[in-house]
Coordinates of C-alpha atoms in Angstrom, one line a residue:
Chain A
M1 CA 8.9 -99.5 45.5
L2 CA 8.7 -101.1 41.8
K3 CA 10.4 -98.2 40.8
Y4 CA 13.4 -98.6 43.0
C5 CA 13.8 -101.9 42.7
I6 CA 14.2 -101.5 39.1
L7 CA 16.6 -98.5 39.5
A8 CA 18.4 -100.5 41.7
V9 CA 18.9 -103.6 39.2
V10 CA 19.7 -101.4 36.5
L11 CA 22.5 -99.8 38.3
S12 CA 23.6 -102.8 39.7
L13 CA 24.2 -104.2 36.2
F14 CA 25.4 -101.2 34.4
A15 CA 28.1 -101.5 37.5
L16 CA 29.2 -104.8 36.9
G17 CA 29.6 -104.5 33.2
Q18 CA 27.7 -107.5 33.0
T19 CA 25.8 -105.9 29.5
S20 CA 26.6 -104.5 26.5
H21 CA 25.1 -102.3 24.4
A22 CA 25.6 -104.9 21.2
Q23 CA 22.8 -107.5 23.4
D24 CA 20.8 -104.9 24.5
M25 CA 17.5 -106.6 22.5
D26 CA 19.5 -110.3 24.0
G27 CA 17.1 -110.2 26.9
I28 CA 13.6 -110.0 25.1
Q29 CA 15.0 -112.4 22.1
K30 CA 15.1 -114.9 25.0
Y31 CA 12.1 -113.8 26.3
L32 CA 10.1 -114.7 22.9
N33 CA 12.7 -117.5 22.0
D34 CA 11.9 -119.2 25.2
M35 CA 8.2 -118.8 24.3
A36 CA 8.9 -120.1 20.9
V37 CA 10.3 -123.3 22.9
S38 CA 7.0 -123.8 25.3
V39 CA 4.8 -123.5 22.3
K40 CA 6.6 -126.7 20.7
A41 CA 6.4 -128.5 23.8
A42 CA 3.0 -128.0 24.1
D43 CA 1.0 -130.8 22.5
D44 CA -2.3 -129.2 22.5
P45 CA -3.4 -126.2 19.9
A46 CA -5.3 -124.5 22.7
E47 CA -3.0 -124.2 24.8
K48 CA 0.1 -123.2 22.4
R49 CA -2.6 -120.2 21.7
A50 CA -2.9 -119.8 25.4
I51 CA 1.1 -119.7 25.6
L52 CA 1.3 -117.1 22.5
D53 CA -1.5 -114.8 23.3
R54 CA -0.3 -114.8 27.4
S55 CA 3.3 -114.0 26.3
F56 CA 2.4 -111.4 23.6
D57 CA 0.0 -110.1 26.3
A58 CA 3.2 -109.6 29.1
M59 CA 5.2 -108.0 26.5
A60 CA 2.8 -105.9 25.1
R61 CA 2.3 -104.9 29.2
A62 CA 5.8 -104.4 30.1
L63 CA 6.2 -101.5 26.9
D64 CA 3.4 -99.7 28.3
K65 CA 5.1 -99.7 31.6
V66 CA 8.6 -98.5 29.7
E67 CA 7.1 -96.2 27.6
Q68 CA 6.0 -94.2 30.9
S69 CA 9.1 -94.8 32.6
P70 CA 11.1 -90.8 33.2
M71 CA 14.5 -92.8 32.2
I72 CA 13.9 -93.4 28.9
S73 CA 14.6 -90.9 25.6
S74 CA 12.1 -89.9 22.7
D75 CA 14.2 -92.0 20.7
D76 CA 13.4 -94.9 22.7
R77 CA 9.8 -94.6 22.3
A78 CA 9.7 -94.6 19.1
G79 CA 11.3 -97.8 19.3
I80 CA 8.7 -98.8 21.6
N81 CA 5.9 -97.9 19.4
L82 CA 7.6 -99.7 16.6
Y83 CA 7.8 -102.8 18.1
R84 CA 4.2 -102.6 19.9
A85 CA 3.0 -101.9 16.7
S86 CA 4.4 -105.0 15.0
L87 CA 3.0 -107.1 18.6
Q88 CA -0.1 -106.3 17.5
E89 CA 0.3 -107.5 13.6
N90 CA 1.6 -110.5 15.6
R91 CA -1.6 -110.7 18.3
D92 CA -4.4 -110.0 16.0
E93 CA -2.7 -112.6 13.4
L94 CA -3.1 -115.0 16.2
A95 CA -6.7 -114.0 16.8
G96 CA -7.7 -113.9 13.2
V97 CA -9.0 -110.3 13.6
N98 CA -8.4 -107.0 11.4
G99 CA -8.2 -108.3 8.0
F100 CA -6.4 -111.4 9.2
D101 CA -7.4 -115.1 8.7
R102 CA -7.0 -116.8 12.0
V103 CA -3.8 -118.7 12.5
P104 CA -4.5 -122.6 12.0
D105 CA -4.0 -124.8 14.8
V106 CA -1.2 -126.8 12.5
R107 CA 0.9 -123.8 11.9
L108 CA 1.4 -122.2 15.8
D109 CA 4.7 -123.8 15.8
A110 CA 5.7 -122.0 12.6
F111 CA 3.9 -118.5 14.0
A112 CA 6.2 -118.6 17.1
D113 CA 9.3 -119.3 15.2
Y114 CA 8.1 -116.1 12.8
S115 CA 7.5 -114.2 16.2
V116 CA 11.3 -114.7 17.1
Q117 CA 12.7 -114.2 13.7
S118 CA 10.9 -111.2 12.6
L119 CA 11.8 -108.9 15.6
E120 CA 15.5 -110.3 14.8
Q121 CA 14.8 -108.7 11.5
A122 CA 13.1 -105.9 13.0
A123 CA 15.7 -105.2 15.3
E124 CA 18.4 -105.1 12.9
K125 CA 16.9 -102.6 10.6
T126 CA 14.1 -100.5 12.1
I127 CA 13.4 -101.1 16.2
T128 CA 16.1 -99.5 18.2
I129 CA 16.0 -99.3 21.9
S130 CA 18.1 -98.1 24.0
L131 CA 20.3 -100.5 26.9
V132 CA 18.8 -99.0 30.1
A133 CA 15.3 -99.3 27.9
A134 CA 15.3 -103.3 27.1
L135 CA 16.3 -103.7 30.4
L136 CA 13.4 -102.4 31.9
I137 CA 11.5 -104.4 29.7
V138 CA 12.8 -107.5 30.4
I139 CA 12.7 -106.4 34.5
I140 CA 8.9 -105.9 34.4
L141 CA 8.6 -108.9 31.7
I142 CA 10.4 -111.2 34.6
L143 CA 8.0 -109.6 37.5
I144 CA 4.8 -109.7 35.7
V145 CA 5.4 -113.6 34.5
Chain O
M1 CA 56.7 -124.8 -9.2
A2 CA 57.7 -125.3 -5.5
I3 CA 56.5 -122.2 -3.4
Q4 CA 57.6 -121.5 0.2
V5 CA 55.5 -120.2 2.4
Q6 CA 56.3 -118.4 5.7
N7 CA 54.6 -117.4 8.3
S8 CA 54.7 -114.3 8.8
Q9 CA 56.1 -112.2 11.7
S10 CA 53.6 -112.3 14.9
A11 CA 53.6 -114.7 17.8
T12 CA 56.4 -116.8 16.1
Q13 CA 59.3 -114.4 16.9
A14 CA 58.6 -114.6 20.1
Y15 CA 59.9 -117.9 20.9
S16 CA 62.9 -117.2 19.7
M17 CA 63.8 -114.6 22.7
P18 CA 67.3 -115.7 24.5
S19 CA 66.5 -117.5 27.3
R20 CA 68.2 -115.5 30.1
C21 CA 65.3 -112.8 29.2
I22 CA 62.2 -115.0 29.1
Y23 CA 61.5 -114.9 33.1
C24 CA 61.4 -111.3 33.2
V25 CA 59.5 -110.5 30.4
A26 CA 57.3 -113.9 30.8
P27 CA 54.3 -112.4 32.6
L28 CA 54.8 -109.5 29.8
L29 CA 55.0 -111.8 26.9
F30 CA 52.1 -113.8 28.2
L31 CA 49.4 -110.6 27.9
L32 CA 50.7 -109.9 24.7
L33 CA 50.5 -113.6 23.3
S34 CA 46.7 -114.1 24.6
C35 CA 46.2 -110.5 23.4
S36 CA 47.1 -111.2 19.7
T37 CA 46.9 -114.4 18.9
V38 CA 43.1 -115.7 17.1
R39 CA 41.1 -118.6 17.4
L40 CA 42.2 -121.2 16.0
P41 CA 40.2 -124.6 14.1
S42 CA 40.4 -127.7 16.5
D43 CA 41.3 -129.7 13.5
V44 CA 43.9 -127.8 11.7
T45 CA 47.6 -126.6 12.7
T46 CA 49.7 -123.7 11.6
S47 CA 53.3 -124.9 9.7
G48 CA 55.0 -123.8 7.3
D49 CA 55.0 -125.9 4.2
T50 CA 56.2 -126.2 0.7
I51 CA 53.5 -126.1 -1.8
T52 CA 53.8 -127.9 -5.4
T53 CA 50.7 -127.6 -7.2
P54 CA 49.3 -124.5 -8.8
V55 CA 46.6 -122.7 -6.9
R56 CA 43.1 -123.0 -9.0
Y57 CA 41.2 -121.2 -6.6
S58 CA 41.7 -118.0 -4.4
I59 CA 39.1 -117.2 -2.3
V60 CA 38.0 -114.1 0.3
F61 CA 35.9 -113.9 3.0
V62 CA 35.3 -111.0 4.9
I63 CA 32.6 -111.6 8.2
H64 CA 32.1 -108.2 9.9
G65 CA 31.4 -109.2 13.7
D66 CA 31.3 -106.0 15.4
G67 CA 27.7 -105.7 16.0
K68 CA 24.5 -107.7 16.9
Y69 CA 24.9 -111.0 15.5
R70 CA 23.1 -113.1 18.1
Y71 CA 20.1 -115.5 16.8
H72 CA 17.8 -118.0 18.3
D73 CA 17.3 -121.3 16.3
T74 CA 13.9 -122.9 15.8
V75 CA 15.2 -125.3 18.5
G76 CA 15.9 -122.7 21.4
G77 CA 19.6 -122.4 21.0
S78 CA 21.6 -119.2 20.6
H79 CA 24.1 -118.6 17.8
Q80 CA 26.9 -115.6 17.0
A81 CA 25.8 -115.6 13.7
D82 CA 29.7 -114.1 13.0
E83 CA 31.5 -117.2 14.7
M84 CA 28.9 -119.3 12.3
A85 CA 29.7 -117.8 9.0
L86 CA 33.3 -118.6 10.2
D87 CA 33.2 -121.6 11.1
S88 CA 31.7 -122.5 7.7
A89 CA 34.9 -120.1 5.9
H90 CA 36.8 -122.3 7.6
E91 CA 35.5 -125.9 6.4
I92 CA 35.8 -124.1 3.3
A93 CA 39.0 -123.2 3.1
A94 CA 40.2 -126.7 4.9
Q95 CA 38.4 -128.8 2.1
N96 CA 39.7 -127.2 -0.8
P97 CA 42.8 -128.7 -2.3
Q98 CA 43.7 -126.5 -5.0
A99 CA 42.4 -123.5 -3.4
E100 CA 44.1 -120.4 -1.4
A101 CA 41.9 -118.8 0.9
F102 CA 42.0 -115.5 3.3
I103 CA 39.4 -115.5 5.8
F104 CA 39.3 -111.9 7.5
H105 CA 37.3 -111.8 10.7
E106 CA 36.2 -108.2 11.8
R107 CA 35.3 -108.3 15.7
R108 CA 34.6 -106.0 18.6
R109 CA 37.1 -103.7 19.3
P110 CA 38.7 -105.3 23.2
G111 CA 37.6 -103.7 26.2
F112 CA 39.5 -100.7 28.0
L113 CA 42.0 -102.8 30.0
R114 CA 42.6 -104.6 27.3
R115 CA 43.1 -101.6 24.9
L116 CA 45.8 -100.6 27.1
I117 CA 47.5 -104.1 25.7
T118 CA 46.3 -104.4 22.3
R119 CA 43.7 -102.7 19.6
R120 CA 44.1 -105.4 17.2
D121 CA 40.2 -106.0 16.5
G122 CA 40.9 -108.2 13.2
A123 CA 41.6 -112.0 13.0
F124 CA 43.3 -113.4 9.9
Y125 CA 43.7 -116.6 8.8
Y126 CA 45.2 -118.1 5.2
Y127 CA 44.7 -121.2 4.3
R128 CA 46.7 -123.3 0.9
Q129 CA 46.1 -126.5 -0.2
G130 CA 43.4 -127.0 2.9
K131 CA 46.4 -126.3 5.3
L132 CA 45.8 -123.5 7.8
L133 CA 49.4 -121.9 7.2
A134 CA 49.1 -118.1 9.1
A135 CA 46.4 -116.9 12.2
E136 CA 47.0 -113.8 13.3
S137 CA 45.7 -110.7 15.2
Y138 CA 45.5 -107.3 13.0
R139 CA 44.1 -103.5 14.1
R140 CA 41.1 -102.5 11.9
Y141 CA 41.3 -98.5 11.8
R142 CA 45.0 -98.3 11.7
K143 CA 45.2 -97.5 8.0
S144 CA 43.4 -94.4 6.4
E145 CA 41.2 -97.1 4.6
R146 CA 39.0 -99.6 6.2
F147 CA 40.2 -102.1 4.4
D148 CA 43.6 -101.3 4.1
A149 CA 45.1 -103.4 6.4
A150 CA 43.6 -106.7 5.5
V151 CA 44.6 -105.7 1.8
N152 CA 48.1 -105.4 2.9
L153 CA 47.8 -109.5 4.7
Y154 CA 46.3 -110.4 1.3
N155 CA 49.4 -109.1 -0.8
Q156 CA 52.2 -110.6 1.6
F157 CA 50.5 -113.9 1.4
R158 CA 48.9 -114.0 -2.1
A159 CA 49.8 -116.7 -4.5
P160 CA 51.1 -115.6 -7.5
S161 CA 47.7 -115.7 -10.0
E162 CA 47.6 -118.7 -12.2
L163 CA 46.0 -118.4 -15.9
D164 CA 42.2 -119.2 -15.5
Q165 CA 42.4 -119.2 -11.3
T166 CA 38.6 -118.8 -10.7
R167 CA 38.3 -115.9 -7.7
L168 CA 35.3 -116.1 -5.5
F169 CA 34.5 -113.1 -2.5
F170 CA 32.4 -113.4 0.4
Y171 CA 30.8 -110.5 2.5
F172 CA 28.9 -111.7 5.7
G173 CA 27.2 -108.9 7.8
H174 CA 24.5 -106.5 8.6
E175 CA 23.1 -104.8 5.9
I176 CA 25.5 -102.5 4.1
P177 CA 24.1 -98.4 4.5
E178 CA 24.4 -97.0 0.5
F179 CA 24.9 -93.6 2.7
G180 CA 26.1 -92.1 5.4
G181 CA 27.0 -95.3 7.2
A182 CA 27.6 -94.1 10.7
G183 CA 27.6 -96.9 13.9
Y184 CA 28.2 -99.7 11.2
D185 CA 30.8 -100.8 13.8
A186 CA 29.1 -101.3 17.6
S187 CA 32.5 -100.8 18.9
H188 CA 33.7 -98.0 16.8
P189 CA 30.7 -96.3 15.9
R190 CA 32.8 -93.0 14.8
E191 CA 34.1 -94.4 11.8
T192 CA 31.8 -95.0 8.9
F193 CA 31.4 -98.2 6.6
T194 CA 29.3 -97.6 3.1
V195 CA 28.6 -99.6 0.2
D196 CA 31.4 -97.7 -1.4
D197 CA 33.3 -98.4 1.0
L198 CA 33.3 -102.2 0.6
A199 CA 33.4 -101.5 -3.6
G200 CA 36.9 -100.2 -3.0
G201 CA 38.2 -102.8 -0.4
V202 CA 36.9 -105.5 -3.0
E203 CA 38.6 -103.0 -5.6
Q204 CA 41.9 -103.4 -3.7
W205 CA 41.6 -107.4 -3.6
S206 CA 40.8 -107.5 -7.4
R207 CA 43.8 -105.4 -8.7
G208 CA 46.2 -107.4 -10.7
A209 CA 44.5 -110.5 -10.7
G210 CA 41.0 -109.1 -12.3
R211 CA 36.9 -109.6 -11.7
F212 CA 36.2 -112.0 -8.9
D213 CA 34.0 -114.5 -10.7
I214 CA 31.4 -114.9 -7.9
L215 CA 30.4 -112.3 -5.6
V216 CA 28.2 -113.3 -2.6
L217 CA 27.2 -110.6 -0.5
A218 CA 25.5 -112.0 2.8
T219 CA 24.0 -109.2 4.1
C220 CA 20.0 -108.5 4.2
Y221 CA 18.9 -105.7 1.8
G222 CA 22.1 -106.1 -0.7
G223 CA 20.1 -106.8 -4.0
T224 CA 19.2 -102.9 -4.9
P225 CA 20.8 -101.2 -7.9
H226 CA 22.8 -98.6 -6.0
T227 CA 24.9 -101.5 -4.1
I228 CA 25.1 -103.9 -7.4
A229 CA 26.2 -100.9 -9.6
G230 CA 28.7 -100.1 -7.2
L231 CA 30.1 -103.8 -6.7
S232 CA 29.9 -104.6 -10.5
P233 CA 33.5 -103.3 -11.7
Y234 CA 34.8 -106.0 -9.4
A235 CA 32.7 -109.0 -10.0
R236 CA 31.3 -111.1 -12.7
Y237 CA 28.4 -112.9 -10.8
I238 CA 26.6 -111.3 -8.0
V239 CA 24.5 -113.6 -5.2
A240 CA 22.7 -111.2 -2.7
S241 CA 19.6 -111.3 -1.0
P242 CA 17.3 -107.8 -2.0
E243 CA 15.2 -108.4 0.9
N244 CA 15.9 -109.8 4.8
L245 CA 18.4 -112.3 5.0
H246 CA 17.9 -113.9 7.7
L247 CA 21.2 -114.7 10.3
S248 CA 23.1 -113.0 7.3
Y249 CA 22.9 -116.9 6.1
F250 CA 24.0 -118.6 3.1
D251 CA 24.8 -122.0 3.5
L252 CA 28.0 -122.3 1.9
Q253 CA 27.8 -126.5 1.4
P254 CA 28.4 -126.2 -2.6
F255 CA 31.6 -124.2 -2.1
K256 CA 33.4 -127.4 -0.8
Q257 CA 35.6 -129.6 -2.8
L258 CA 35.4 -126.4 -5.7
H259 CA 37.7 -128.6 -8.2
L260 CA 35.0 -131.3 -8.5
H261 CA 31.8 -128.7 -9.9
L262 CA 33.4 -124.9 -10.5
T263 CA 35.5 -123.9 -13.4
R264 CA 35.6 -120.2 -15.1
D265 CA 33.6 -121.0 -17.7
S266 CA 31.2 -122.7 -15.2
A267 CA 31.0 -119.9 -12.5
H268 CA 27.1 -118.6 -13.5
A269 CA 25.8 -122.0 -13.7
F270 CA 27.4 -122.9 -10.1
A271 CA 26.3 -119.5 -8.8
E272 CA 22.7 -120.6 -10.0
Q273 CA 23.3 -123.9 -8.3
F274 CA 24.4 -122.4 -4.8
A275 CA 21.8 -119.4 -5.1
R276 CA 19.4 -122.2 -5.2
H277 CA 20.9 -124.2 -2.5
A278 CA 21.0 -121.0 -0.4
F279 CA 17.4 -120.7 -1.1
L280 CA 16.1 -124.1 -0.5
R281 CA 17.7 -124.5 3.3
L282 CA 17.0 -121.2 4.3
T283 CA 12.9 -122.1 3.4
T284 CA 13.2 -125.3 5.5
E285 CA 14.0 -123.1 8.6
V286 CA 12.7 -119.2 8.3
Q287 CA 9.5 -118.2 8.9
T288 CA 9.9 -114.6 7.2
A289 CA 10.5 -113.9 3.2
V290 CA 13.2 -115.2 2.0
T291 CA 14.5 -113.7 -1.2
V292 CA 18.2 -114.8 -2.9
A293 CA 19.3 -113.4 -6.3
L294 CA 21.7 -114.2 -8.6
Y295 CA 22.9 -110.9 -10.7
D296 CA 25.0 -111.7 -14.1
V297 CA 26.4 -107.8 -13.7
D298 CA 26.9 -107.2 -17.5
R299 CA 23.3 -108.2 -18.2
V300 CA 21.9 -106.2 -15.4
A301 CA 23.9 -103.0 -16.3
S302 CA 21.4 -101.2 -18.4
Y303 CA 18.8 -101.0 -15.4
V304 CA 21.3 -100.5 -12.8
T305 CA 23.1 -97.4 -14.9
A306 CA 19.3 -96.4 -15.9
V307 CA 17.7 -96.3 -12.0
D308 CA 21.3 -95.4 -10.1
S309 CA 21.0 -91.8 -10.6
M310 CA 17.5 -91.1 -9.5
Y311 CA 18.6 -93.9 -6.4
Q312 CA 20.8 -92.0 -5.4
R313 CA 19.0 -89.3 -5.4
V314 CA 16.4 -90.4 -3.2
I315 CA 18.8 -92.0 -0.5
S316 CA 21.1 -88.7 -0.1
H317 CA 18.2 -86.9 0.6
R318 CA 16.8 -89.0 3.3
E319 CA 17.1 -88.4 6.9
E320 CA 20.1 -89.6 8.6
P321 CA 19.1 -92.2 10.3
A322 CA 16.9 -93.2 7.9
P323 CA 13.5 -92.5 9.4
L324 CA 11.8 -95.1 11.3
L325 CA 9.2 -97.5 9.4
R326 CA 10.6 -96.5 6.1
L327 CA 11.5 -100.3 5.0
P328 CA 12.7 -100.8 1.1
I329 CA 10.3 -101.8 -1.1
D330 CA 10.1 -104.3 -4.2
C331 CA 11.5 -101.8 -7.0
A332 CA 8.4 -102.8 -9.0
E333 CA 5.8 -101.4 -6.5
E334 CA 7.9 -97.8 -7.1
P335 CA 7.2 -96.1 -10.9
L336 CA 10.2 -94.1 -10.7
F337 CA 12.1 -97.5 -10.6
T338 CA 10.4 -100.0 -12.8
R339 CA 11.3 -100.5 -16.3
P340 CA 10.6 -103.3 -18.8
D341 CA 14.5 -104.2 -18.3
M342 CA 14.7 -104.5 -15.1
H343 CA 14.6 -108.3 -14.9
E344 CA 17.3 -109.1 -17.4
G345 CA 20.0 -111.1 -16.1
V346 CA 18.2 -111.8 -12.8
T347 CA 18.1 -115.1 -11.7
L348 CA 15.2 -115.2 -8.5
F349 CA 14.6 -117.6 -5.8
Y350 CA 11.4 -116.0 -4.0
R351 CA 9.3 -117.1 -1.2
P352 CA 6.7 -115.1 0.9
P353 CA 6.7 -114.7 4.8
Q354 CA 4.5 -117.0 5.8
F355 CA 2.6 -115.1 8.2
G356 CA 2.2 -111.3 8.3
R357 CA 0.3 -108.6 5.8
A358 CA 3.1 -109.4 2.7
R359 CA 2.6 -113.3 2.9
S360 CA 0.1 -112.6 0.0
K361 CA 3.0 -111.0 -2.1
R362 CA 3.6 -114.0 -5.1
D363 CA 6.7 -112.1 -6.6
H364 CA 9.2 -110.0 -6.6
S365 CA 11.2 -108.0 -9.2
G366 CA 14.5 -109.2 -7.9
W367 CA 15.2 -104.9 -6.8
E368 CA 14.9 -103.7 -3.7
C369 CA 14.3 -99.5 -3.7
P370 CA 13.9 -97.1 -1.2
A371 CA 10.5 -95.5 -0.3
L372 CA 9.7 -92.4 -1.5

């Protein structure tokens, strides 16, 4: 059922012409940007940390699901792998594992900004994800969160 | 010296049509005008004008907007980086009473239906003495060379060069490929654009007036030996970012009121002040690495000349598109590109990223090179 829903939404978006290739990472960036805004709005460091953790986890699950989809290309899979690796670095740093010092409580707002900015830069230089793959990621994120 | 400035053809011709025809062609006229005019800043008007003071500063802005330029600020707002750069360029142009300014905004190609009416995907603005004297659209790829249409507009409007005129050039956009270059324009995927193409354009803009005093390259990875070598014949000082330049953003505030601060003799000091200002502004807003470099073109010549042939061999043998994960590196980390004179003529402002594995990298050579 989920597959049909996703297919229907993607086809609808194509039919309506509401998206453009140049903006294909917009939905993902908006998701991360909303995360950063939520982190800054929270008062308690534990809550900030939970928001970051939850958001990174949802994104990782969305990437996993999209990677298994037959609708995406091998180039998309390479882009998704790169993005997943970058996301894992963020998760490791947040938790203080794999050689990272744990992000201090007072630096969580800045870390949220870093997550958004590093993705925006990576999207320009290295991470190439097609419109279809980006839309699928966003749709799954909406369904997960 | 009095100079009469004329608006070029564009929209103004349409208003002189005989009134008996106006009803039959009005709908078509409306469509044509709506497609060929460009967005004017809210605080300026177009008009012919009589100019009596010499033009001491000549400024060229090229702003690339045909790609992914959306970004988010630290309070959640969404912005188009090219529109922000365009607004800054208008501000600079309007706040310099002794300058002329040419602004070229390279926009996305019109959609299919609009393309039946117009293929204009460039917007041009001309200011003199702080007044907007012309605003029109043009077709970017009509001519054989990428910047031919823009250079023609420049030659059409430029004031005669004054002795000791200070000349500035700005390019805003994504990282400019050094090899290949297909797909730089999102809506012209078959066209290519490389550093050599930009150098060719700058050469045309500098023809007859000599080198630009300051060239600002507001892109990611602009501070490479090959890029600086390519632009060197046409500029005295170049400000660029060897690494990522978040949002292609340099704060242009120091370029307002140029007549109070800048002469040809003070160009280096002014460029250094601008680079420092841009760096400090970025460090307040960006958590990723911030690297802003000023290159004294004559003094860096020995280094770029020494490494450029090796550099070109490396980039020309890479697959196209470049393999993923092969991000450029600090040239000082690759022995092939490391030389004792690599710091000569480079003034660098650097702060490592605040998070991630590179946060412990405490210095940078000011040059970025391909990873082997």
